[in-house]
Amino acid sequence: IVPGDVILGLASSGLHSNGFSLVRKVLVEGREADLALPRVDLGGITLGELLLTPTRIYVKSVLATLAEVPIKGMAHITGGGITENLDRALPATCDARVVRGSWKVPPVFGLVQAAAGIDADSMYRTFNMGVGFAIVLDRKHAPAAAAKLRELGESVSEIGEVVEGTGVVTYA
């Protein structure tokens, strides 16, 4: 992994079971009857359905892509969010510069943030924010990797790049 490499993000299916203690506290407790109500802000589904959405599994898509395109690093974005998972794929001489707004953040994260009064940095340290898996690769291979992943049913966004640094994730 070197400066100039690209970071591709594969969309999550939602919360992926991270932060559910907080989610239950701020969105569910005392509002259990609301779980079955369709919500406009969630595209017409209920909060109950949203919270029960299964975690997306990336292994088949990633293995098929890895067979065709050289991938330098990968990170499953779990508890600790993008901030505390993507950094594990970095050498000590590089940072991952992630560009907020370069992918669609599902509405549930805004609901949690507003209900809990959490700042954006804490959200990115706790939740996947719509990116369930990240792939680091040479810029020249990014279009082929993205095309293959989309062919396999993944929603893919270029979410950032590798820059010189100290092994941390930063945001632009």
Short mmCIF file of N, CA and C in Angstrom, two decimals:
data_model
loop_
_atom_site.label_atom_id
_atom_site.label_comp_id
_atom_site.label_asym_id
_atom_site.label_seq_id
_atom_site.Cartn_x
_atom_site.Cartn_y
_atom_site.Cartn_z
N ILE A 1 0.86 -1.17 0.00
CA ILE A 1 0.00 0.00 0.00
C ILE A 1 0.90 1.23 0.00
N VAL A 2 0.66 2.11 -0.97
CA VAL A 2 1.50 3.30 -1.16
C VAL A 2 0.63 4.51 -1.46
N PRO A 3 1.17 5.71 -1.24
CA PRO A 3 0.41 6.90 -1.61
C PRO A 3 -0.03 6.83 -3.08
N GLY A 4 -1.25 7.26 -3.31
CA GLY A 4 -1.83 7.20 -4.66
C GLY A 4 -2.78 6.04 -4.86
N ASP A 5 -2.70 5.02 -3.99
CA ASP A 5 -3.65 3.91 -4.08
C ASP A 5 -5.06 4.41 -3.79
N VAL A 6 -6.04 3.70 -4.33
CA VAL A 6 -7.45 4.06 -4.22
C VAL A 6 -8.12 3.18 -3.16
N ILE A 7 -9.11 3.75 -2.50
CA ILE A 7 -9.92 3.00 -1.54
C ILE A 7 -11.33 2.90 -2.10
N LEU A 8 -11.78 1.67 -2.33
CA LEU A 8 -13.15 1.42 -2.76
C LEU A 8 -13.95 0.98 -1.55
N GLY A 9 -15.17 1.49 -1.45
CA GLY A 9 -16.07 1.09 -0.38
C GLY A 9 -17.23 0.30 -0.93
N LEU A 10 -17.54 -0.82 -0.30
CA LEU A 10 -18.70 -1.63 -0.67
C LEU A 10 -19.81 -1.29 0.32
N ALA A 11 -20.99 -1.02 -0.22
CA ALA A 11 -22.10 -0.58 0.61
C ALA A 11 -22.51 -1.64 1.63
N SER A 12 -22.87 -1.17 2.81
CA SER A 12 -23.41 -2.05 3.84
C SER A 12 -24.91 -2.18 3.61
N SER A 13 -25.51 -3.11 4.32
CA SER A 13 -26.96 -3.26 4.28
C SER A 13 -27.61 -2.51 5.44
N GLY A 14 -26.82 -1.73 6.16
CA GLY A 14 -27.33 -0.98 7.31
C GLY A 14 -26.37 -1.03 8.46
N LEU A 15 -26.89 -1.20 9.65
CA LEU A 15 -26.08 -1.16 10.86
C LEU A 15 -25.11 -2.31 11.01
N HIS A 16 -25.40 -3.45 10.41
CA HIS A 16 -24.53 -4.63 10.53
C HIS A 16 -24.27 -5.00 11.98
N SER A 17 -25.26 -4.86 12.81
CA SER A 17 -25.25 -5.25 14.23
C SER A 17 -24.21 -4.51 15.08
N ASN A 18 -23.72 -3.39 14.63
CA ASN A 18 -22.79 -2.59 15.43
C ASN A 18 -23.54 -1.46 16.11
N GLY A 19 -23.23 -1.23 17.37
CA GLY A 19 -23.82 -0.13 18.10
C GLY A 19 -25.26 -0.35 18.51
N PHE A 20 -25.70 -1.61 18.58
CA PHE A 20 -27.11 -1.86 18.87
C PHE A 20 -27.53 -1.47 20.28
N SER A 21 -26.63 -1.45 21.23
CA SER A 21 -27.00 -0.99 22.57
C SER A 21 -27.42 0.47 22.51
N LEU A 22 -26.65 1.27 21.80
CA LEU A 22 -26.98 2.68 21.64
C LEU A 22 -28.26 2.83 20.81
N VAL A 23 -28.36 2.10 19.70
CA VAL A 23 -29.53 2.19 18.83
C VAL A 23 -30.80 1.85 19.62
N ARG A 24 -30.75 0.77 20.39
CA ARG A 24 -31.91 0.37 21.19
C ARG A 24 -32.28 1.48 22.17
N LYS A 25 -31.28 2.06 22.81
CA LYS A 25 -31.55 3.11 23.80
C LYS A 25 -32.18 4.35 23.18
N VAL A 26 -31.66 4.80 22.02
CA VAL A 26 -32.12 6.08 21.47
C VAL A 26 -33.26 5.96 20.47
N LEU A 27 -33.45 4.79 19.86
CA LEU A 27 -34.51 4.67 18.85
C LEU A 27 -35.64 3.72 19.24
N VAL A 28 -35.40 2.82 20.21
CA VAL A 28 -36.40 1.78 20.49
C VAL A 28 -37.05 1.93 21.86
N GLU A 29 -36.25 2.03 22.91
CA GLU A 29 -36.81 2.03 24.27
C GLU A 29 -37.84 3.13 24.45
N GLY A 30 -39.04 2.71 24.86
CA GLY A 30 -40.15 3.64 25.05
C GLY A 30 -40.90 3.95 23.78
N ARG A 31 -40.43 3.41 22.65
CA ARG A 31 -41.07 3.65 21.36
C ARG A 31 -41.35 2.33 20.62
N GLU A 32 -41.50 1.26 21.37
CA GLU A 32 -41.66 -0.06 20.77
C GLU A 32 -42.82 -0.13 19.78
N ALA A 33 -43.92 0.56 20.07
CA ALA A 33 -45.09 0.54 19.17
C ALA A 33 -44.75 1.16 17.81
N ASP A 34 -43.79 2.05 17.78
CA ASP A 34 -43.41 2.72 16.52
C ASP A 34 -42.61 1.81 15.59
N LEU A 35 -42.10 0.70 16.11
CA LEU A 35 -41.28 -0.18 15.29
C LEU A 35 -42.02 -0.74 14.08
N ALA A 36 -43.34 -0.85 14.17
CA ALA A 36 -44.13 -1.44 13.09
C ALA A 36 -44.75 -0.41 12.14
N LEU A 37 -44.45 0.86 12.35
CA LEU A 37 -45.01 1.90 11.50
C LEU A 37 -44.12 2.19 10.30
N PRO A 38 -44.67 2.12 9.07
CA PRO A 38 -43.86 2.51 7.90
C PRO A 38 -43.41 3.96 8.04
N ARG A 39 -42.17 4.22 7.63
CA ARG A 39 -41.60 5.56 7.78
C ARG A 39 -41.17 6.13 6.45
N VAL A 40 -41.60 7.34 6.18
CA VAL A 40 -41.21 8.03 4.96
C VAL A 40 -39.70 8.24 4.93
N ASP A 41 -39.11 8.61 6.07
CA ASP A 41 -37.68 8.89 6.12
C ASP A 41 -36.82 7.64 5.95
N LEU A 42 -37.45 6.46 5.95
CA LEU A 42 -36.74 5.20 5.72
C LEU A 42 -37.20 4.55 4.41
N GLY A 43 -37.78 5.34 3.54
CA GLY A 43 -38.20 4.81 2.24
C GLY A 43 -39.44 3.93 2.31
N GLY A 44 -40.24 4.09 3.35
CA GLY A 44 -41.48 3.35 3.46
C GLY A 44 -41.42 2.06 4.28
N ILE A 45 -40.22 1.66 4.70
CA ILE A 45 -40.14 0.47 5.54
C ILE A 45 -40.26 0.86 7.00
N THR A 46 -40.45 -0.11 7.84
CA THR A 46 -40.55 0.18 9.27
C THR A 46 -39.17 0.17 9.91
N LEU A 47 -39.06 0.82 11.06
CA LEU A 47 -37.80 0.79 11.79
C LEU A 47 -37.48 -0.63 12.21
N GLY A 48 -38.51 -1.39 12.57
CA GLY A 48 -38.30 -2.79 12.93
C GLY A 48 -37.67 -3.59 11.80
N GLU A 49 -38.19 -3.41 10.57
CA GLU A 49 -37.61 -4.10 9.42
C GLU A 49 -36.17 -3.67 9.20
N LEU A 50 -35.93 -2.39 9.31
CA LEU A 50 -34.58 -1.87 9.09
C LEU A 50 -33.60 -2.47 10.10
N LEU A 51 -34.00 -2.52 11.35
CA LEU A 51 -33.10 -3.03 12.40
C LEU A 51 -32.86 -4.53 12.27
N LEU A 52 -33.75 -5.23 11.58
CA LEU A 52 -33.60 -6.67 11.39
C LEU A 52 -32.96 -7.04 10.05
N THR A 53 -32.53 -6.04 9.29
CA THR A 53 -31.86 -6.31 8.01
C THR A 53 -30.57 -7.08 8.27
N PRO A 54 -30.42 -8.24 7.63
CA PRO A 54 -29.21 -9.04 7.87
C PRO A 54 -27.93 -8.32 7.43
N THR A 55 -26.86 -8.62 8.11
CA THR A 55 -25.54 -8.11 7.74
C THR A 55 -25.15 -8.64 6.37
N ARG A 56 -24.67 -7.76 5.53
CA ARG A 56 -24.22 -8.15 4.20
C ARG A 56 -22.90 -8.91 4.35
N ILE A 57 -22.78 -10.00 3.59
CA ILE A 57 -21.56 -10.81 3.60
C ILE A 57 -20.85 -10.59 2.26
N TYR A 58 -19.58 -10.26 2.30
CA TYR A 58 -18.84 -9.85 1.11
C TYR A 58 -17.90 -10.90 0.55
N VAL A 59 -17.74 -12.02 1.21
CA VAL A 59 -16.68 -12.97 0.87
C VAL A 59 -16.72 -13.44 -0.58
N LYS A 60 -17.87 -13.81 -1.10
CA LYS A 60 -17.92 -14.33 -2.47
C LYS A 60 -17.52 -13.26 -3.48
N SER A 61 -18.05 -12.06 -3.32
CA SER A 61 -17.71 -10.98 -4.24
C SER A 61 -16.24 -10.60 -4.18
N VAL A 62 -15.71 -10.53 -2.97
CA VAL A 62 -14.31 -10.13 -2.80
C VAL A 62 -13.38 -11.22 -3.32
N LEU A 63 -13.66 -12.48 -3.04
CA LEU A 63 -12.80 -13.56 -3.54
C LEU A 63 -12.82 -13.62 -5.06
N ALA A 64 -13.99 -13.44 -5.67
CA ALA A 64 -14.08 -13.46 -7.14
C ALA A 64 -13.31 -12.29 -7.74
N THR A 65 -13.35 -11.14 -7.11
CA THR A 65 -12.61 -9.97 -7.58
C THR A 65 -11.12 -10.17 -7.39
N LEU A 66 -10.74 -10.69 -6.25
CA LEU A 66 -9.33 -10.95 -5.95
C LEU A 66 -8.71 -11.93 -6.96
N ALA A 67 -9.51 -12.82 -7.50
CA ALA A 67 -9.02 -13.77 -8.50
C ALA A 67 -8.68 -13.09 -9.83
N GLU A 68 -9.23 -11.89 -10.05
CA GLU A 68 -9.03 -11.19 -11.33
C GLU A 68 -8.23 -9.90 -11.21
N VAL A 69 -8.21 -9.31 -10.03
CA VAL A 69 -7.60 -7.99 -9.85
C VAL A 69 -6.71 -8.02 -8.61
N PRO A 70 -5.47 -7.51 -8.70
CA PRO A 70 -4.63 -7.49 -7.50
C PRO A 70 -5.14 -6.46 -6.49
N ILE A 71 -5.44 -6.94 -5.29
CA ILE A 71 -5.90 -6.09 -4.20
C ILE A 71 -4.78 -6.05 -3.16
N LYS A 72 -4.46 -4.85 -2.68
CA LYS A 72 -3.36 -4.68 -1.73
C LYS A 72 -3.79 -4.79 -0.28
N GLY A 73 -5.02 -4.40 0.02
CA GLY A 73 -5.48 -4.42 1.40
C GLY A 73 -6.99 -4.43 1.48
N MET A 74 -7.51 -4.95 2.58
CA MET A 74 -8.95 -5.03 2.79
C MET A 74 -9.26 -4.75 4.25
N ALA A 75 -10.46 -4.23 4.49
CA ALA A 75 -10.92 -4.01 5.86
C ALA A 75 -12.42 -4.22 5.93
N HIS A 76 -12.83 -5.11 6.81
CA HIS A 76 -14.25 -5.29 7.10
C HIS A 76 -14.60 -4.21 8.11
N ILE A 77 -15.57 -3.37 7.79
CA ILE A 77 -15.90 -2.24 8.64
C ILE A 77 -16.94 -2.70 9.66
N THR A 78 -16.47 -3.00 10.85
CA THR A 78 -17.32 -3.53 11.92
C THR A 78 -17.33 -2.53 13.07
N GLY A 79 -17.47 -3.01 14.30
CA GLY A 79 -17.40 -2.13 15.45
C GLY A 79 -16.10 -1.35 15.42
N GLY A 80 -16.17 -0.07 15.64
CA GLY A 80 -15.01 0.79 15.49
C GLY A 80 -15.10 1.61 14.22
N GLY A 81 -16.09 1.27 13.39
CA GLY A 81 -16.36 2.02 12.18
C GLY A 81 -15.20 2.07 11.20
N ILE A 82 -15.29 2.99 10.28
CA ILE A 82 -14.25 3.17 9.26
C ILE A 82 -12.94 3.57 9.93
N THR A 83 -13.02 4.47 10.88
CA THR A 83 -11.84 5.02 11.54
C THR A 83 -10.96 3.95 12.18
N GLU A 84 -11.58 3.00 12.86
CA GLU A 84 -10.80 2.03 13.63
C GLU A 84 -10.70 0.65 12.97
N ASN A 85 -11.05 0.57 11.69
CA ASN A 85 -10.88 -0.70 10.97
C ASN A 85 -9.99 -0.54 9.74
N LEU A 86 -10.20 0.52 8.98
CA LEU A 86 -9.40 0.74 7.78
C LEU A 86 -7.94 0.98 8.13
N ASP A 87 -7.67 1.59 9.27
CA ASP A 87 -6.29 1.87 9.65
C ASP A 87 -5.46 0.59 9.82
N ARG A 88 -6.12 -0.53 10.10
CA ARG A 88 -5.40 -1.79 10.29
C ARG A 88 -4.79 -2.32 9.00
N ALA A 89 -5.27 -1.83 7.87
CA ALA A 89 -4.74 -2.26 6.58
C ALA A 89 -3.58 -1.39 6.11
N LEU A 90 -3.27 -0.34 6.86
CA LEU A 90 -2.27 0.64 6.41
C LEU A 90 -0.89 0.37 6.98
N PRO A 91 0.15 0.64 6.17
CA PRO A 91 1.50 0.64 6.74
C PRO A 91 1.67 1.90 7.59
N ALA A 92 2.70 1.91 8.41
CA ALA A 92 2.94 3.03 9.33
C ALA A 92 3.28 4.33 8.61
N THR A 93 3.57 4.27 7.31
CA THR A 93 3.98 5.46 6.56
C THR A 93 2.86 6.05 5.70
N CYS A 94 1.66 5.51 5.82
CA CYS A 94 0.55 5.97 4.98
C CYS A 94 -0.72 6.19 5.80
N ASP A 95 -1.51 7.18 5.36
CA ASP A 95 -2.84 7.42 5.91
C ASP A 95 -3.88 7.08 4.84
N ALA A 96 -5.08 6.81 5.28
CA ALA A 96 -6.22 6.69 4.37
C ALA A 96 -6.99 8.00 4.49
N ARG A 97 -7.10 8.72 3.37
CA ARG A 97 -7.89 9.95 3.37
C ARG A 97 -9.26 9.59 2.78
N VAL A 98 -10.25 9.53 3.63
CA VAL A 98 -11.61 9.15 3.24
C VAL A 98 -12.41 10.42 3.01
N VAL A 99 -13.12 10.46 1.90
CA VAL A 99 -13.89 11.64 1.53
C VAL A 99 -15.35 11.43 1.91
N ARG A 100 -15.76 12.10 2.98
CA ARG A 100 -17.17 12.02 3.39
C ARG A 100 -18.03 12.59 2.26
N GLY A 101 -19.15 11.95 2.01
CA GLY A 101 -20.04 12.40 0.95
C GLY A 101 -19.77 11.69 -0.38
N SER A 102 -18.75 10.84 -0.42
CA SER A 102 -18.45 10.14 -1.68
C SER A 102 -19.25 8.85 -1.83
N TRP A 103 -20.07 8.53 -0.86
CA TRP A 103 -20.99 7.40 -0.93
C TRP A 103 -22.27 7.80 -0.21
N LYS A 104 -23.31 7.02 -0.44
CA LYS A 104 -24.60 7.30 0.19
C LYS A 104 -24.62 6.71 1.60
N VAL A 105 -24.85 7.56 2.58
CA VAL A 105 -24.99 7.13 3.96
C VAL A 105 -26.47 6.83 4.19
N PRO A 106 -26.82 5.60 4.56
CA PRO A 106 -28.23 5.27 4.80
C PRO A 106 -28.85 6.13 5.89
N PRO A 107 -30.14 6.44 5.78
CA PRO A 107 -30.82 7.33 6.71
C PRO A 107 -30.76 6.90 8.17
N VAL A 108 -30.64 5.62 8.45
CA VAL A 108 -30.64 5.16 9.84
C VAL A 108 -29.50 5.80 10.64
N PHE A 109 -28.38 6.09 9.99
CA PHE A 109 -27.26 6.67 10.72
C PHE A 109 -27.58 8.11 11.14
N GLY A 110 -28.28 8.85 10.30
CA GLY A 110 -28.72 10.19 10.67
C GLY A 110 -29.72 10.16 11.82
N LEU A 111 -30.60 9.17 11.81
CA LEU A 111 -31.57 9.03 12.90
C LEU A 111 -30.85 8.79 14.23
N VAL A 112 -29.89 7.88 14.20
CA VAL A 112 -29.14 7.56 15.42
C VAL A 112 -28.36 8.79 15.88
N GLN A 113 -27.69 9.46 14.95
CA GLN A 113 -26.88 10.62 15.32
C GLN A 113 -27.74 11.72 15.95
N ALA A 114 -28.89 12.00 15.34
CA ALA A 114 -29.76 13.05 15.87
C ALA A 114 -30.35 12.66 17.23
N ALA A 115 -30.80 11.42 17.36
CA ALA A 115 -31.43 10.97 18.61
C ALA A 115 -30.43 10.90 19.76
N ALA A 116 -29.19 10.55 19.44
CA ALA A 116 -28.18 10.39 20.49
C ALA A 116 -27.35 11.65 20.72
N GLY A 117 -27.44 12.60 19.79
CA GLY A 117 -26.64 13.82 19.92
C GLY A 117 -25.15 13.56 19.79
N ILE A 118 -24.79 12.68 18.87
CA ILE A 118 -23.39 12.29 18.68
C ILE A 118 -22.77 13.10 17.54
N ASP A 119 -21.52 13.50 17.69
CA ASP A 119 -20.83 14.23 16.63
C ASP A 119 -20.42 13.27 15.50
N ALA A 120 -20.13 13.83 14.34
CA ALA A 120 -19.80 13.02 13.16
C ALA A 120 -18.58 12.14 13.38
N ASP A 121 -17.54 12.64 14.02
CA ASP A 121 -16.34 11.83 14.23
C ASP A 121 -16.65 10.58 15.06
N SER A 122 -17.49 10.74 16.07
CA SER A 122 -17.88 9.59 16.89
C SER A 122 -18.70 8.59 16.07
N MET A 123 -19.55 9.08 15.20
CA MET A 123 -20.34 8.18 14.34
C MET A 123 -19.41 7.34 13.46
N TYR A 124 -18.38 7.96 12.87
CA TYR A 124 -17.45 7.25 11.99
C TYR A 124 -16.52 6.33 12.77
N ARG A 125 -16.40 6.53 14.09
CA ARG A 125 -15.62 5.65 14.95
C ARG A 125 -16.45 4.50 15.51
N THR A 126 -17.76 4.58 15.36
CA THR A 126 -18.65 3.58 15.95
C THR A 126 -19.36 2.73 14.90
N PHE A 127 -19.85 3.37 13.84
CA PHE A 127 -20.69 2.71 12.85
C PHE A 127 -20.01 2.62 11.49
N ASN A 128 -20.52 1.75 10.63
CA ASN A 128 -19.95 1.62 9.29
C ASN A 128 -20.36 2.77 8.38
N MET A 129 -21.37 3.52 8.73
CA MET A 129 -21.83 4.69 7.98
C MET A 129 -22.17 4.37 6.52
N GLY A 130 -22.52 3.13 6.25
CA GLY A 130 -22.91 2.73 4.90
C GLY A 130 -21.83 2.04 4.12
N VAL A 131 -20.63 1.92 4.68
CA VAL A 131 -19.54 1.20 4.03
C VAL A 131 -19.23 -0.03 4.89
N GLY A 132 -19.56 -1.21 4.37
CA GLY A 132 -19.36 -2.43 5.13
C GLY A 132 -18.02 -3.09 4.90
N PHE A 133 -17.36 -2.74 3.79
CA PHE A 133 -16.09 -3.36 3.45
C PHE A 133 -15.30 -2.37 2.61
N ALA A 134 -14.00 -2.28 2.83
CA ALA A 134 -13.13 -1.39 2.06
C ALA A 134 -12.01 -2.18 1.42
N ILE A 135 -11.67 -1.79 0.22
CA ILE A 135 -10.61 -2.44 -0.55
C ILE A 135 -9.61 -1.37 -0.98
N VAL A 136 -8.32 -1.66 -0.79
CA VAL A 136 -7.25 -0.74 -1.20
C VAL A 136 -6.52 -1.39 -2.37
N LEU A 137 -6.34 -0.62 -3.45
CA LEU A 137 -5.67 -1.16 -4.62
C LEU A 137 -5.06 -0.04 -5.45
N ASP A 138 -4.19 -0.43 -6.35
CA ASP A 138 -3.55 0.51 -7.27
C ASP A 138 -4.63 1.20 -8.10
N ARG A 139 -4.47 2.49 -8.29
CA ARG A 139 -5.46 3.28 -9.04
C ARG A 139 -5.77 2.67 -10.41
N LYS A 140 -4.76 2.08 -11.07
CA LYS A 140 -5.00 1.55 -12.42
C LYS A 140 -5.91 0.32 -12.40
N HIS A 141 -6.04 -0.35 -11.25
CA HIS A 141 -6.90 -1.53 -11.14
C HIS A 141 -8.28 -1.22 -10.59
N ALA A 142 -8.49 0.00 -10.12
CA ALA A 142 -9.76 0.35 -9.48
C ALA A 142 -10.96 0.21 -10.42
N PRO A 143 -10.90 0.68 -11.67
CA PRO A 143 -12.07 0.52 -12.55
C PRO A 143 -12.45 -0.94 -12.79
N ALA A 144 -11.48 -1.81 -12.98
CA ALA A 144 -11.77 -3.23 -13.20
C ALA A 144 -12.34 -3.87 -11.95
N ALA A 145 -11.80 -3.52 -10.80
CA ALA A 145 -12.31 -4.07 -9.54
C ALA A 145 -13.74 -3.60 -9.30
N ALA A 146 -13.99 -2.32 -9.50
CA ALA A 146 -15.34 -1.79 -9.30
C ALA A 146 -16.34 -2.44 -10.26
N ALA A 147 -15.94 -2.61 -11.51
CA ALA A 147 -16.83 -3.25 -12.49
C ALA A 147 -17.14 -4.70 -12.09
N LYS A 148 -16.14 -5.43 -11.66
CA LYS A 148 -16.35 -6.82 -11.25
C LYS A 148 -17.26 -6.88 -10.04
N LEU A 149 -17.01 -6.05 -9.06
CA LEU A 149 -17.83 -6.04 -7.85
C LEU A 149 -19.28 -5.68 -8.18
N ARG A 150 -19.49 -4.72 -9.05
CA ARG A 150 -20.86 -4.36 -9.45
C ARG A 150 -21.53 -5.51 -10.20
N GLU A 151 -20.77 -6.17 -11.05
CA GLU A 151 -21.29 -7.34 -11.78
C GLU A 151 -21.78 -8.41 -10.78
N LEU A 152 -21.13 -8.48 -9.63
CA LEU A 152 -21.46 -9.47 -8.60
C LEU A 152 -22.52 -8.95 -7.62
N GLY A 153 -23.09 -7.78 -7.91
CA GLY A 153 -24.19 -7.27 -7.11
C GLY A 153 -23.84 -6.29 -6.01
N GLU A 154 -22.59 -5.88 -5.95
CA GLU A 154 -22.18 -4.93 -4.92
C GLU A 154 -22.42 -3.49 -5.39
N SER A 155 -22.70 -2.62 -4.45
CA SER A 155 -22.75 -1.19 -4.70
C SER A 155 -21.38 -0.66 -4.27
N VAL A 156 -20.65 -0.05 -5.20
CA VAL A 156 -19.26 0.33 -4.98
C VAL A 156 -19.08 1.83 -5.18
N SER A 157 -18.30 2.44 -4.30
CA SER A 157 -17.95 3.85 -4.44
C SER A 157 -16.46 4.00 -4.20
N GLU A 158 -15.83 4.93 -4.90
CA GLU A 158 -14.46 5.31 -4.57
C GLU A 158 -14.58 6.26 -3.39
N ILE A 159 -14.10 5.84 -2.22
CA ILE A 159 -14.32 6.62 -1.01
C ILE A 159 -13.09 7.37 -0.53
N GLY A 160 -11.96 7.16 -1.19
CA GLY A 160 -10.77 7.87 -0.75
C GLY A 160 -9.52 7.38 -1.41
N GLU A 161 -8.39 7.83 -0.84
CA GLU A 161 -7.09 7.46 -1.37
C GLU A 161 -6.08 7.35 -0.25
N VAL A 162 -4.98 6.72 -0.57
CA VAL A 162 -3.88 6.59 0.37
C VAL A 162 -2.92 7.76 0.15
N VAL A 163 -2.50 8.37 1.25
CA VAL A 163 -1.56 9.49 1.21
C VAL A 163 -0.44 9.23 2.20
N GLU A 164 0.64 9.99 2.11
CA GLU A 164 1.71 9.86 3.10
C GLU A 164 1.15 10.18 4.47
N GLY A 165 1.64 9.49 5.49
CA GLY A 165 1.14 9.74 6.83
C GLY A 165 1.74 8.86 7.88
N THR A 166 0.92 8.55 8.88
CA THR A 166 1.40 7.80 10.04
C THR A 166 0.55 6.59 10.37
N GLY A 167 -0.26 6.12 9.40
CA GLY A 167 -1.05 4.91 9.61
C GLY A 167 -2.43 5.13 10.18
N VAL A 168 -3.02 6.30 9.94
CA VAL A 168 -4.34 6.60 10.48
C VAL A 168 -5.33 6.93 9.36
N VAL A 169 -6.60 6.96 9.72
CA VAL A 169 -7.65 7.36 8.80
C VAL A 169 -7.97 8.81 9.07
N THR A 170 -8.00 9.62 8.01
CA THR A 170 -8.40 11.02 8.12
C THR A 170 -9.58 11.23 7.19
N TYR A 171 -10.26 12.33 7.37
CA TYR A 171 -11.45 12.62 6.56
C TYR A 171 -11.33 13.97 5.88
N ALA A 172 -11.84 14.01 4.66
CA ALA A 172 -11.87 15.25 3.90
C ALA A 172 -13.32 15.61 3.63
#
